[in-house]
Amino acid sequence: MGDHIMVDSVETGYQIIHKIYQDNKTVDDIAKVTDTTPHTVYAWINGRKLPSTDQLFIMARYLGCLMDDLIVGDDSERLDLASDKEKELPA
């Protein structure tokens, strides 16, 4: 992995659909609140596209979660290292 952290669009799509089903919502519901089409929401779910920041914010609020709960990055190793370093920082 290089120095750049990227959003994993496929895993993000899995997170989005999981949260939609978990909250008993539909793709149509998400399309309405994000002012887009069901086709676009399916593109997010299938990892072909990512929602805009505004759409992500609205969707997270509607689903009762944080934007970070929906977005998955390819930086899991970096997050583990960061949390280890935080443990070493003096209080």
PDB file of C-alpha atoms in Angstrom:
ATOM      1  CA  MET A   1       0.000   0.000   0.000  1.00  0.00           C
ATOM      2  CA  GLY A   2       1.282   3.453  -0.914  1.00  0.00           C
ATOM      3  CA  ASP A   3       1.126   6.690   1.029  1.00  0.00           C
ATOM      4  CA  HIS A   4      -2.433   7.425  -0.096  1.00  0.00           C
ATOM      5  CA  ILE A   5      -5.530   6.258   1.712  1.00  0.00           C
ATOM      6  CA  MET A   6      -8.386   5.433  -0.626  1.00  0.00           C
ATOM      7  CA  VAL A   7     -12.070   4.745  -0.105  1.00  0.00           C
ATOM      8  CA  ASP A   8     -12.942   1.122  -0.850  1.00  0.00           C
ATOM      9  CA  SER A   9     -16.072   1.657  -2.942  1.00  0.00           C
ATOM     10  CA  VAL A  10     -17.158  -2.006  -2.886  1.00  0.00           C
ATOM     11  CA  GLU A  11     -16.886  -2.339   0.895  1.00  0.00           C
ATOM     12  CA  THR A  12     -18.553   1.053   1.280  1.00  0.00           C
ATOM     13  CA  GLY A  13     -21.438  -0.239  -0.835  1.00  0.00           C
ATOM     14  CA  TYR A  14     -21.755  -3.251   1.466  1.00  0.00           C
ATOM     15  CA  GLN A  15     -21.866  -0.932   4.465  1.00  0.00           C
ATOM     16  CA  ILE A  16     -24.538   1.255   2.876  1.00  0.00           C
ATOM     17  CA  ILE A  17     -26.860  -1.625   1.983  1.00  0.00           C
ATOM     18  CA  HIS A  18     -26.313  -3.287   5.361  1.00  0.00           C
ATOM     19  CA  LYS A  19     -27.331  -0.091   7.153  1.00  0.00           C
ATOM     20  CA  ILE A  20     -30.332   0.413   4.842  1.00  0.00           C
ATOM     21  CA  TYR A  21     -31.639  -3.087   5.607  1.00  0.00           C
ATOM     22  CA  GLN A  22     -30.739  -2.860   9.286  1.00  0.00           C
ATOM     23  CA  ASP A  23     -32.912   0.245   9.620  1.00  0.00           C
ATOM     24  CA  ASN A  24     -35.773  -1.250   7.551  1.00  0.00           C
ATOM     25  CA  LYS A  25     -35.352   1.397   4.864  1.00  0.00           C
ATOM     26  CA  THR A  26     -35.433   0.967   1.102  1.00  0.00           C
ATOM     27  CA  VAL A  27     -33.320   2.114  -1.820  1.00  0.00           C
ATOM     28  CA  ASP A  28     -36.248   4.342  -2.806  1.00  0.00           C
ATOM     29  CA  ASP A  29     -36.181   5.955   0.662  1.00  0.00           C
ATOM     30  CA  ILE A  30     -32.475   6.734   0.289  1.00  0.00           C
ATOM     31  CA  ALA A  31     -32.989   8.071  -3.243  1.00  0.00           C
ATOM     32  CA  LYS A  32     -35.698  10.440  -2.015  1.00  0.00           C
ATOM     33  CA  VAL A  33     -33.779  11.863   0.945  1.00  0.00           C
ATOM     34  CA  THR A  34     -30.562  12.285  -1.058  1.00  0.00           C
ATOM     35  CA  ASP A  35     -32.414  13.821  -4.007  1.00  0.00           C
ATOM     36  CA  THR A  36     -31.181  11.231  -6.482  1.00  0.00           C
ATOM     37  CA  THR A  37     -32.516   8.164  -8.296  1.00  0.00           C
ATOM     38  CA  PRO A  38     -32.696   4.533  -7.178  1.00  0.00           C
ATOM     39  CA  HIS A  39     -30.332   3.766 -10.084  1.00  0.00           C
ATOM     40  CA  THR A  40     -27.693   5.996  -8.498  1.00  0.00           C
ATOM     41  CA  VAL A  41     -28.181   4.432  -5.057  1.00  0.00           C
ATOM     42  CA  TYR A  42     -27.693   0.985  -6.624  1.00  0.00           C
ATOM     43  CA  ALA A  43     -24.476   2.300  -8.197  1.00  0.00           C
ATOM     44  CA  TRP A  44     -23.267   3.218  -4.686  1.00  0.00           C
ATOM     45  CA  ILE A  45     -24.289  -0.198  -3.346  1.00  0.00           C
ATOM     46  CA  ASN A  46     -22.510  -2.006  -6.183  1.00  0.00           C
ATOM     47  CA  GLY A  47     -19.344   0.052  -5.723  1.00  0.00           C
ATOM     48  CA  ARG A  48     -19.507   1.702  -9.151  1.00  0.00           C
ATOM     49  CA  LYS A  49     -19.885   5.208  -7.694  1.00  0.00           C
ATOM     50  CA  LEU A  50     -19.578   6.946  -4.353  1.00  0.00           C
ATOM     51  CA  PRO A  51     -22.098   9.399  -2.914  1.00  0.00           C
ATOM     52  CA  SER A  52     -21.133  13.046  -2.690  1.00  0.00           C
ATOM     53  CA  THR A  53     -20.241  14.441   0.715  1.00  0.00           C
ATOM     54  CA  ASP A  54     -23.675  16.076   0.952  1.00  0.00           C
ATOM     55  CA  GLN A  55     -25.460  12.851  -0.013  1.00  0.00           C
ATOM     56  CA  LEU A  56     -23.365  10.871   2.439  1.00  0.00           C
ATOM     57  CA  PHE A  57     -24.121  13.346   5.232  1.00  0.00           C
ATOM     58  CA  ILE A  58     -27.862  13.273   4.552  1.00  0.00           C
ATOM     59  CA  MET A  59     -27.909   9.478   4.263  1.00  0.00           C
ATOM     60  CA  ALA A  60     -26.008   9.043   7.532  1.00  0.00           C
ATOM     61  CA  ARG A  61     -28.376  11.389   9.369  1.00  0.00           C
ATOM     62  CA  TYR A  62     -31.399   9.601   7.889  1.00  0.00           C
ATOM     63  CA  LEU A  63     -30.007   6.202   8.897  1.00  0.00           C
ATOM     64  CA  GLY A  64     -29.052   7.405  12.376  1.00  0.00           C
ATOM     65  CA  CYS A  65     -25.323   6.852  12.028  1.00  0.00           C
ATOM     66  CA  LEU A  66     -22.100   8.709  11.323  1.00  0.00           C
ATOM     67  CA  MET A  67     -20.623   9.186   7.875  1.00  0.00           C
ATOM     68  CA  ASP A  68     -17.675   7.091   9.070  1.00  0.00           C
ATOM     69  CA  ASP A  69     -20.065   4.189   9.688  1.00  0.00           C
ATOM     70  CA  LEU A  70     -20.817   4.083   5.952  1.00  0.00           C
ATOM     71  CA  ILE A  71     -17.403   4.740   4.402  1.00  0.00           C
ATOM     72  CA  VAL A  72     -14.741   2.012   4.391  1.00  0.00           C
ATOM     73  CA  GLY A  73     -11.131   2.843   3.603  1.00  0.00           C
ATOM     74  CA  ASP A  74      -8.196   0.726   2.569  1.00  0.00           C
ATOM     75  CA  ASP A  75      -6.253   1.982   5.591  1.00  0.00           C
ATOM     76  CA  SER A  76      -7.122  -0.610   8.242  1.00  0.00           C
ATOM     77  CA  GLU A  77      -3.420  -1.308   8.888  1.00  0.00           C
ATOM     78  CA  ARG A  78      -2.777   2.395   9.334  1.00  0.00           C
ATOM     79  CA  LEU A  79      -5.684   2.706  11.751  1.00  0.00           C
ATOM     80  CA  ASP A  80      -4.241  -0.122  13.852  1.00  0.00           C
ATOM     81  CA  LEU A  81      -0.862   1.622  13.925  1.00  0.00           C
ATOM     82  CA  ALA A  82      -2.460   4.955  14.790  1.00  0.00           C
ATOM     83  CA  SER A  83      -4.384   3.477  17.711  1.00  0.00           C
ATOM     84  CA  ASP A  84      -1.164   1.837  18.993  1.00  0.00           C
ATOM     85  CA  LYS A  85       0.623   5.199  18.855  1.00  0.00           C
ATOM     86  CA  GLU A  86      -2.266   6.898  20.667  1.00  0.00           C
ATOM     87  CA  LYS A  87      -1.864   4.382  23.497  1.00  0.00           C
ATOM     88  CA  GLU A  88       1.786   5.463  23.845  1.00  0.00           C
ATOM     89  CA  LEU A  89       1.040   9.197  24.055  1.00  0.00           C
ATOM     90  CA  PRO A  90       1.331  10.729  27.527  1.00  0.00           C
ATOM     91  CA  ALA A  91      -1.891  12.018  29.060  1.00  0.00           C
TER      92      ALA A  91
END
